[in-house]
XYZ file of C-alpha atoms in Angstrom:
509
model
C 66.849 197.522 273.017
C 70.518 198.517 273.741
C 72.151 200.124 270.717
C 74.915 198.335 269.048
C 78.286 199.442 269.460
C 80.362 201.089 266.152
C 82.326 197.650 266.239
C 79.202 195.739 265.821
C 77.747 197.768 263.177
C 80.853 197.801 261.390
C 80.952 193.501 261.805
C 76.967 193.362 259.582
C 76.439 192.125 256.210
C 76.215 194.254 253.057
C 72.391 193.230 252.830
C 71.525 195.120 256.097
C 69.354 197.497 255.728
C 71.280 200.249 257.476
C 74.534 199.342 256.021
C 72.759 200.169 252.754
C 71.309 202.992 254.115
C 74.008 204.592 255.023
C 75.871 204.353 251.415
C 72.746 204.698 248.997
C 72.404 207.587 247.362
C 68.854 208.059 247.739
C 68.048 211.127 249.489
C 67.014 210.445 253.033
C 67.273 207.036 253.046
C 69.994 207.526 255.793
C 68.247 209.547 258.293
C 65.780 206.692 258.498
C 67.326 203.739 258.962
C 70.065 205.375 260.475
C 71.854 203.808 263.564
C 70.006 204.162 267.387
C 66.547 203.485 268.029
C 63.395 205.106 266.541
C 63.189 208.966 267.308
C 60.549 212.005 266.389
C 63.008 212.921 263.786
C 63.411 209.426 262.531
C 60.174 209.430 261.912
C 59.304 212.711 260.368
C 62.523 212.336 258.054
C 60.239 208.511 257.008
C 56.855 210.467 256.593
C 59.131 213.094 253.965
C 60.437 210.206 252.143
C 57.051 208.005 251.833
C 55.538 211.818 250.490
C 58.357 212.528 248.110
C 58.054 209.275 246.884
C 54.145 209.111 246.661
C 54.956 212.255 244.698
C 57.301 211.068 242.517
C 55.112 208.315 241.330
C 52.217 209.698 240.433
C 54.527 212.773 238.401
C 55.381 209.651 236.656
C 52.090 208.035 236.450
C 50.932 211.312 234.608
C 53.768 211.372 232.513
C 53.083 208.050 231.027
C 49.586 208.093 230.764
C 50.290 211.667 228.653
C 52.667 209.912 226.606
C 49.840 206.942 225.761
C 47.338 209.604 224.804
C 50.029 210.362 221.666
C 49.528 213.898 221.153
C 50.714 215.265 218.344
C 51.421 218.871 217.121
C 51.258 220.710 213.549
C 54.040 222.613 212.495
C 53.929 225.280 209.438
C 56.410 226.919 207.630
C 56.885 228.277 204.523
C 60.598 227.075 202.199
C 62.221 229.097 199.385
C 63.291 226.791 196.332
C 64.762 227.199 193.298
C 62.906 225.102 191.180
C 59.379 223.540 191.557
C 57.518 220.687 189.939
C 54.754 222.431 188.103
C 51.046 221.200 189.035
C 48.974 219.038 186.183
C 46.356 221.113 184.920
C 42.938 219.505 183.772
C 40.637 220.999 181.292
C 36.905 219.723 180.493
C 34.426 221.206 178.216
C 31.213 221.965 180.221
C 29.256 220.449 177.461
C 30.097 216.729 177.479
C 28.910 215.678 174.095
C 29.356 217.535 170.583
C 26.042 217.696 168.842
C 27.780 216.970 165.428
C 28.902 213.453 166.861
C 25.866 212.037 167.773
C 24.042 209.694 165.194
C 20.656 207.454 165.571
C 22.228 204.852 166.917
C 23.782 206.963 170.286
C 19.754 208.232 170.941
C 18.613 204.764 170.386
C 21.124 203.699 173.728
C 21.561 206.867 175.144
C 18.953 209.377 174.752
C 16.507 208.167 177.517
C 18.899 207.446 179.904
C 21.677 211.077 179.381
C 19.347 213.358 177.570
C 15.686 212.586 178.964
C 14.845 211.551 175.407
C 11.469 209.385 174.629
C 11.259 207.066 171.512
C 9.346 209.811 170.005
C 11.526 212.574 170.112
C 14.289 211.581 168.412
C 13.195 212.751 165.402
C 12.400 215.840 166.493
C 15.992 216.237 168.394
C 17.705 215.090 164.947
C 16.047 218.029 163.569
C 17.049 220.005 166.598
C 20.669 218.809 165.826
C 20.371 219.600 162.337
C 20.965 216.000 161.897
C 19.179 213.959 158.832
C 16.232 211.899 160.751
C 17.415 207.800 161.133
C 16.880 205.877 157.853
C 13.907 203.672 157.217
C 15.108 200.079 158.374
C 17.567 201.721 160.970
C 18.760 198.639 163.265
C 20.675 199.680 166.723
C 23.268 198.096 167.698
C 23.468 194.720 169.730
C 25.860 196.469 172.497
C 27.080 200.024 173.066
C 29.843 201.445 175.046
C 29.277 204.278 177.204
C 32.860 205.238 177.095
C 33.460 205.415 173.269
C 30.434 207.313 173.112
C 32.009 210.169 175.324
C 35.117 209.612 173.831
C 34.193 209.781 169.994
C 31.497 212.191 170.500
C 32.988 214.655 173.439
C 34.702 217.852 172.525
C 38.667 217.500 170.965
C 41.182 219.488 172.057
C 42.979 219.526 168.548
C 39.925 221.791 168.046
C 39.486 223.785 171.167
C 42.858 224.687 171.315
C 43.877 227.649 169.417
C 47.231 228.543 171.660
C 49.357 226.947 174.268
C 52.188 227.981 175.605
C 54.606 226.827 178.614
C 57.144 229.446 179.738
C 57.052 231.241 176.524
C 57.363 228.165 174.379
C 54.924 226.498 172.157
C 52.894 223.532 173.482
C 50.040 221.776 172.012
C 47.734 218.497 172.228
C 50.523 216.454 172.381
C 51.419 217.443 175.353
C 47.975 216.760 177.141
C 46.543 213.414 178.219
C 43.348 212.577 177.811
C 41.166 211.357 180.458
C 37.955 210.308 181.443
C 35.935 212.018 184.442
C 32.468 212.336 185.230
C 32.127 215.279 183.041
C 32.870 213.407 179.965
C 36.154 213.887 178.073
C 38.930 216.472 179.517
C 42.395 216.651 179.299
C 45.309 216.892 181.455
C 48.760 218.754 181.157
C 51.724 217.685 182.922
C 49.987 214.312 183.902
C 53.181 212.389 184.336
C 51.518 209.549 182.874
C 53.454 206.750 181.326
C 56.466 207.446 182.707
C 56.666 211.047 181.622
C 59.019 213.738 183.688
C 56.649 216.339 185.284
C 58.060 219.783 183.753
C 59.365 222.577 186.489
C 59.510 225.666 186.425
C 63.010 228.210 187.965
C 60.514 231.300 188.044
C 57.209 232.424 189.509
C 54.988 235.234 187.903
C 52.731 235.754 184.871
C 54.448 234.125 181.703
C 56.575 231.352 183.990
C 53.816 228.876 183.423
C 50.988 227.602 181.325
C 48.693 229.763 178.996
C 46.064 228.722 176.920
C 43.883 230.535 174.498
C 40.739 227.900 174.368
C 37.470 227.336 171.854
C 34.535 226.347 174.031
C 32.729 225.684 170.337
C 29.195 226.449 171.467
C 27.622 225.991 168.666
C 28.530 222.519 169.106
C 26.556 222.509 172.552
C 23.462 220.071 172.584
C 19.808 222.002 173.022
C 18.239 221.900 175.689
C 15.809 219.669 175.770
C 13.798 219.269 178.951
C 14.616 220.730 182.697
C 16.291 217.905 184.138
C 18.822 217.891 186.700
C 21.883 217.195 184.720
C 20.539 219.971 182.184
C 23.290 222.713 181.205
C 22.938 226.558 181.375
C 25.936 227.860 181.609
C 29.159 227.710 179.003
C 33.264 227.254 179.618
C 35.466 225.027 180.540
C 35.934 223.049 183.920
C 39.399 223.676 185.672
C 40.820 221.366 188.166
C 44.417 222.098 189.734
C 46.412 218.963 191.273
C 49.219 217.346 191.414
C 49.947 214.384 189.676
C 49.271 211.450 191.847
C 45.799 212.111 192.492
C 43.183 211.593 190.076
C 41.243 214.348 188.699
C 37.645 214.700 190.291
C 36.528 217.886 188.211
C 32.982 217.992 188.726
C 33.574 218.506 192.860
C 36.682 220.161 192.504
C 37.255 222.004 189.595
C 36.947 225.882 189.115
C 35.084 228.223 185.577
C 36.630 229.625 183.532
C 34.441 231.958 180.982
C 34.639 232.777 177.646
C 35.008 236.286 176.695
C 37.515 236.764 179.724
C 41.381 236.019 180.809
C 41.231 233.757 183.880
C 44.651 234.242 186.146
C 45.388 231.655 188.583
C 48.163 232.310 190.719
C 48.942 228.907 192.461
C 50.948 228.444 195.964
C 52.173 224.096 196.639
C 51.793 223.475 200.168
C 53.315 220.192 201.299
C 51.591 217.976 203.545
C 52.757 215.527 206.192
C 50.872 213.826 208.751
C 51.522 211.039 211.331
C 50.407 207.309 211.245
C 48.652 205.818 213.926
C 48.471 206.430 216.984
C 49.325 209.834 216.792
C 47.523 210.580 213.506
C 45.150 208.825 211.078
C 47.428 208.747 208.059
C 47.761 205.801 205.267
C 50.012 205.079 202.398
C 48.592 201.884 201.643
C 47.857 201.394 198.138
C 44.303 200.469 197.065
C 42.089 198.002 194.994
C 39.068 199.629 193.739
C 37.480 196.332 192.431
C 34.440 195.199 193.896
C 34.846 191.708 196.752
C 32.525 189.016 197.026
C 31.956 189.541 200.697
C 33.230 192.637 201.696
C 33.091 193.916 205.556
C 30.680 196.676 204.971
C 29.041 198.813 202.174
C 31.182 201.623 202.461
C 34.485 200.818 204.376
C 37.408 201.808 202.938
C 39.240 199.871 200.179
C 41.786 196.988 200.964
C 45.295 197.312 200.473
C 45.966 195.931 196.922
C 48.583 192.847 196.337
C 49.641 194.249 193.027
C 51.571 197.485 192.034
C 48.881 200.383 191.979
C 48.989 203.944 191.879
C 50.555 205.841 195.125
C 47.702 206.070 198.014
C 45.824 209.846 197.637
C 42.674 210.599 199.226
C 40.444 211.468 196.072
C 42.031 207.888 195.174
C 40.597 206.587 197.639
C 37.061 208.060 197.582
C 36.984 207.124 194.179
C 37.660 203.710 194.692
C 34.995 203.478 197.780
C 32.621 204.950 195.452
C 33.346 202.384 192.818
C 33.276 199.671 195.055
C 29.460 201.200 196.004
C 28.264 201.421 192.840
C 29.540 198.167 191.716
C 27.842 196.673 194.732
C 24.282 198.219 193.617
C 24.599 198.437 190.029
C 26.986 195.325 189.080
C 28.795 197.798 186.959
C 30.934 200.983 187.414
C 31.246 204.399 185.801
C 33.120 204.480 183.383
C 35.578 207.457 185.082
C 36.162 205.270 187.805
C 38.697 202.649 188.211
C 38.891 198.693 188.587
C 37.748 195.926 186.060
C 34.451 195.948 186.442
C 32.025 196.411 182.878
C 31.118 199.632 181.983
C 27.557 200.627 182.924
C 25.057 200.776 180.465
C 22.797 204.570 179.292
C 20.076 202.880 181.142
C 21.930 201.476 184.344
C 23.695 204.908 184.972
C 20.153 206.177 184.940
C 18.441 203.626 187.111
C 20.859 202.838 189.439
C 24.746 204.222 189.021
C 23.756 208.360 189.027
C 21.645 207.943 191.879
C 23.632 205.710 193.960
C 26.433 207.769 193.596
C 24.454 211.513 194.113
C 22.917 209.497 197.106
C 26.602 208.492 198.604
C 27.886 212.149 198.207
C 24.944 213.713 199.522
C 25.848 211.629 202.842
C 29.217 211.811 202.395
C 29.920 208.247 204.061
C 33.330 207.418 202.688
C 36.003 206.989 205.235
C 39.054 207.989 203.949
C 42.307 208.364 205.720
C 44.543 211.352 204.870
C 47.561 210.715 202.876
C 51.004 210.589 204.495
C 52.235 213.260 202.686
C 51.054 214.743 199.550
C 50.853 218.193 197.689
C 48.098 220.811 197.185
C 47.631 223.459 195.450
C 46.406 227.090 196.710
C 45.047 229.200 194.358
C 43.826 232.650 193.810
C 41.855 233.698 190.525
C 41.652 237.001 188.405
C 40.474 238.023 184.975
C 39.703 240.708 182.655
C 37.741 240.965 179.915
C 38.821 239.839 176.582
C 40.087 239.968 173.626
C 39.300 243.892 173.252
C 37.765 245.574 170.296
C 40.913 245.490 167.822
C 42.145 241.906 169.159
C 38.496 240.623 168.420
C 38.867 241.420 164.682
C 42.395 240.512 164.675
C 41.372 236.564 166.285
C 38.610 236.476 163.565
C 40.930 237.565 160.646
C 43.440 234.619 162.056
C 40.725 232.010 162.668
C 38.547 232.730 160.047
C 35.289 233.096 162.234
C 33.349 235.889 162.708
C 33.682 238.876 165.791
C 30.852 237.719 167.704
C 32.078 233.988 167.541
C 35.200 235.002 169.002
C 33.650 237.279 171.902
C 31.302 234.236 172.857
C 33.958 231.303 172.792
C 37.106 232.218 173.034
C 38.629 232.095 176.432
C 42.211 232.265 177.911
C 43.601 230.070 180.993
C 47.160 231.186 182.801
C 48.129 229.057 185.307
C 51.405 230.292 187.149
C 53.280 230.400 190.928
C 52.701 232.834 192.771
C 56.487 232.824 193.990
C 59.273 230.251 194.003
C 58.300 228.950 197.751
C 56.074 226.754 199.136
C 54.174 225.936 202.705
C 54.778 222.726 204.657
C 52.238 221.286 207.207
C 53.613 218.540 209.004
C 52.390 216.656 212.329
C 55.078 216.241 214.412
C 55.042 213.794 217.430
C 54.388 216.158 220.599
C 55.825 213.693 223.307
C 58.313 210.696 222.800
C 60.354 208.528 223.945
C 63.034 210.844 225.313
C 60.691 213.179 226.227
C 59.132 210.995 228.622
C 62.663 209.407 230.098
C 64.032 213.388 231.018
C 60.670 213.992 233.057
C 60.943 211.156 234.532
C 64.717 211.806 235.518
C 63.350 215.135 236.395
C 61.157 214.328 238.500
C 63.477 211.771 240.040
C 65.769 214.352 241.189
C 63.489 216.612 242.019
C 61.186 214.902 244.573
C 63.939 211.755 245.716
C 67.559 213.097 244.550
C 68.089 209.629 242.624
C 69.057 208.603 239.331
C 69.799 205.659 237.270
C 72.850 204.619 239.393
C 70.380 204.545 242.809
C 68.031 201.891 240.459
C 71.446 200.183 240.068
C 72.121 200.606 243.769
C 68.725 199.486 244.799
C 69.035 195.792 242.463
C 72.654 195.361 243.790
C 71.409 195.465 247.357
C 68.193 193.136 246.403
C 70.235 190.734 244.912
C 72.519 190.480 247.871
C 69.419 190.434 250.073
C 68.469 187.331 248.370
C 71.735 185.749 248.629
C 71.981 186.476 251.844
C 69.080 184.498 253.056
C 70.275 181.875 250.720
C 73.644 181.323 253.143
C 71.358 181.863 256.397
C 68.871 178.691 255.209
C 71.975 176.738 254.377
C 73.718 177.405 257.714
C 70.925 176.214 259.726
C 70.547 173.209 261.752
C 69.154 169.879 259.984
C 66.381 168.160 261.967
C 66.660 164.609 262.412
C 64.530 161.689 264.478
C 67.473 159.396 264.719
C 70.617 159.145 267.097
C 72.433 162.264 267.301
C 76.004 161.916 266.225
C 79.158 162.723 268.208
C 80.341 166.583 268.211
C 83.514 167.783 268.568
C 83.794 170.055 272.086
C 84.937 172.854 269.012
C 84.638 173.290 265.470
C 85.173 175.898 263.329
C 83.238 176.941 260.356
C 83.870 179.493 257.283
C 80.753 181.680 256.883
C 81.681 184.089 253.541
C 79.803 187.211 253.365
C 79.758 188.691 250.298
C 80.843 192.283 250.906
C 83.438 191.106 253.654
C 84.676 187.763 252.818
C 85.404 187.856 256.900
C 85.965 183.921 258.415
C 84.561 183.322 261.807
C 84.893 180.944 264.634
C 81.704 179.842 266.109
C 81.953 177.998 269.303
C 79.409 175.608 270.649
C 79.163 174.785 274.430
């Protein structure tokens, strides 16, 4: 094939190949389709552009597949502040029900089913109780509610609590809510409840926080009866630490506290942030604990609610699964858990709701996403024996009980911050967007020595290519059975090329 001469290559279209060849800016490109026919070096400068691009391509391959596997990374640090939001504090009695409280009528419902009590033994508990035995004629009750019961007959903080203090100044039970849990009765400080501003505190250390002096009234503690699993050996209060959007769930997570001793608890926040799908497992949806018709399985996790509820935590959440289960089984729920279900009865939390729910913990089958952010609470506990020899028989001069009443139920509780900082553990996204687009510029450059303006380069030229063989379809010849008609000898036709705009004359013999 005889080469064509510089006038000739100078006279082709924009959408030749070698005229874009020779201005594109993709490395290479030129040496192949340069002018003159195919040579050794031709070809070995096509076989390093096919690689480099074979290379290129699967850099990028890799580079998107990484950035659909969503990685993600955790990030910790710890932040000085000048102020924190102190943590709610709850407080149960170990002993759930005072035996001063209870009356004929609460064994009649409740003794077989909470205490292990037969028909039989009332009496004899009564007596037990120091309680008069039930009058002749003694009618129960048509109905009884489980919750009154724990909330007349459970332990009062007006009388447990001898001292409270917060930062130095007095406090008292007006400043704690009351709650229900599975322990019975307990009370919360700085619950934030009913619109109430959660206190802060400028300073960290011992006396920058809460301290109680508590009664843990044993003599008010119910015998023990019979060796049954629920059956009580040990005396105190239950302490749970949290903040105060997540429901207290003492009896998994709570921490002793002793009479005859000072417990410290020096408390660290730690923030925590984590990513919603797909690079994490987070929700912030808010939840409906009450029991569906047809739900999608016994134990998925609860449905977003339509109505205003409570912000999404994940005890929240496992206590609404759990109530959900138990209302499934029983047709009733707790009466610590949510929703507006009825109240189980003595005897259904004995024959169904207390084993259904030991049963569901024991297999832990909840499935519970983390919170999008929320706080916890780190804590490390201290004490020392107390009160010593001269406070005892101060505290029994002031209370009006004797010294060996004080050593066995008198405790104290200080809750404080260990410093003014916290910890935050937050997920960040490993590989985005950006990320991505710079590797794959990278690796543009790297391996073909393009960048966006050779994709822009590369279109242009397509586009022309396609218009181009547009004009060459039009131009040709149209085929025709009939009589040919008469031709001029010469003609002369425009042909516009659209890098040129250069007119020709085309001459037919």
């Amino acid at each position: 094939m005889k080469p064509l001469s510089g006038a000739e290559e100078a006279r082709r279209p924009a959408s030749d190949i070698r005229v874009f060849a020779s201005s594109c800016t993709l490395h290479g490109l030129g040496h192949v389709f340069g002018p003159g026919r195919l040579t050794p070096r031709r070809g070995l400068w096509a076989v390093a552009v096919l690689l480099s691009l074979a290379a290129f391509l699967y850099q990028v391959a890799e580079r998107v597949r990484y950035y659909g596997e969503f990685h993600h990374e955790t990030a910790l640090d710890e932040v000085e502040s000048h102020q924190l939001t102190f943590p709610a504090v709850t407080l149960c009695n170990i002993n759930p029900l005072r035996r001063s409280r209870l009356t004929p009528n609460d064994l009649h419902w409740a003794g077989p089913a909470l205490l292990g009590l037969e028909p039989t033994e009332h009496a004899a508990f009564l007596s037990a109780l120091g309680r008069p035995p039930a009058p002749p004629g003694f009618m129960p009750s048509p109905t009884f509610d489980t919750a009154r019961l724990y909330a007349r007959a459970g332990h009062a903080l007006e009388d447990m609590l001898l001292d409270c203090r917060y930062r130095g100044q007095p406090c008292g039970p007006e400043n704690f809510t009351a709650t229900l849990t599975r322990m019975g009765q307990c009370y919360t400080f700085n619950s934030g409840a009913d619109g109430a501003e959660p206190l802060t505190t400028p300073k960290g250390g011992m006396g920058n926080g809460l301290e109680v002096m508590l009664d843990v009234q044993q003599d008010e503690y119910l015998p023990v009866w019979k060796d049954m699993e629920e059956t009580l050996y040990e005396a105190g209060i239950r302490v749970q630490i949290h903040s105060q959007e997540e429901p207290p769930v003492i009896d998994q997570l709570g921490f002793g506290a002793a009479p005859g001793y000072q417990t410290f608890v020096s408390c660290q926040e730690q923030q925590l942030s984590f990513l919603p799908p797909p690079w994490g497992d987070c929700s912030s949806s808010s939840l409906d604990p009450d029991f569906e018709p047809e739900p999608s399985g016994p134990l998925d996790p609860p449905s977003p609610s339509p109505g205003p509820t409570p912000p999404y935590t994940l005890m929240g959440c496992r206590l609404a699964c759990e109530t959900r289960y138990v209302v499934r089984k029983c047709g009733c729920r707790m009466m610590h858990m949510p929703g507006s279900s009825p109240v189980c009865s003595p005897q259904q939390y004995k024959d169904c709701a207390n084993p259904a729910l030991d049963a569901m913990l024991r297999k832990d089958t909840c499935t519970c996403s983390n919170p999008c952010a929320s706080t916890r609470y780190a804590k490390e506990l201290s004490m020392v024996r107390m009160p010593s020899r001269s406070a005892t028989r101060y505290l029994a001069r002031k209370y009006n009980r004797s010294e060996a009443y004080i050593l066995e139920n008198v405790l104290v509780l200080d809750v404080f911050f260990e410093a003014l900082n916290y910890e935050t553990v937050e997920q960040k996204k490993a590989y985005e967007v950006p990320e991505l687009l710079g590797d794959i510029g990278g690796q543009m450059g790297l391996f073909i020595g393009a960048s966006l303006l050779t994709i822009l380069e590369i279109l242009d030229y397509l586009c022309e290519f396609q218009e181009g063989l547009g004009s060459h379809r039009n131009q040709m010849p149209h085929l025709s059975l009939g009589p040919r008609p008469p031709t001029p000898p010469c003609a002369v036709t425009r042909t516009l090329s659209a890098s040129h705009r250069t007119c020709y004359l085309v001459t037919r013999l």
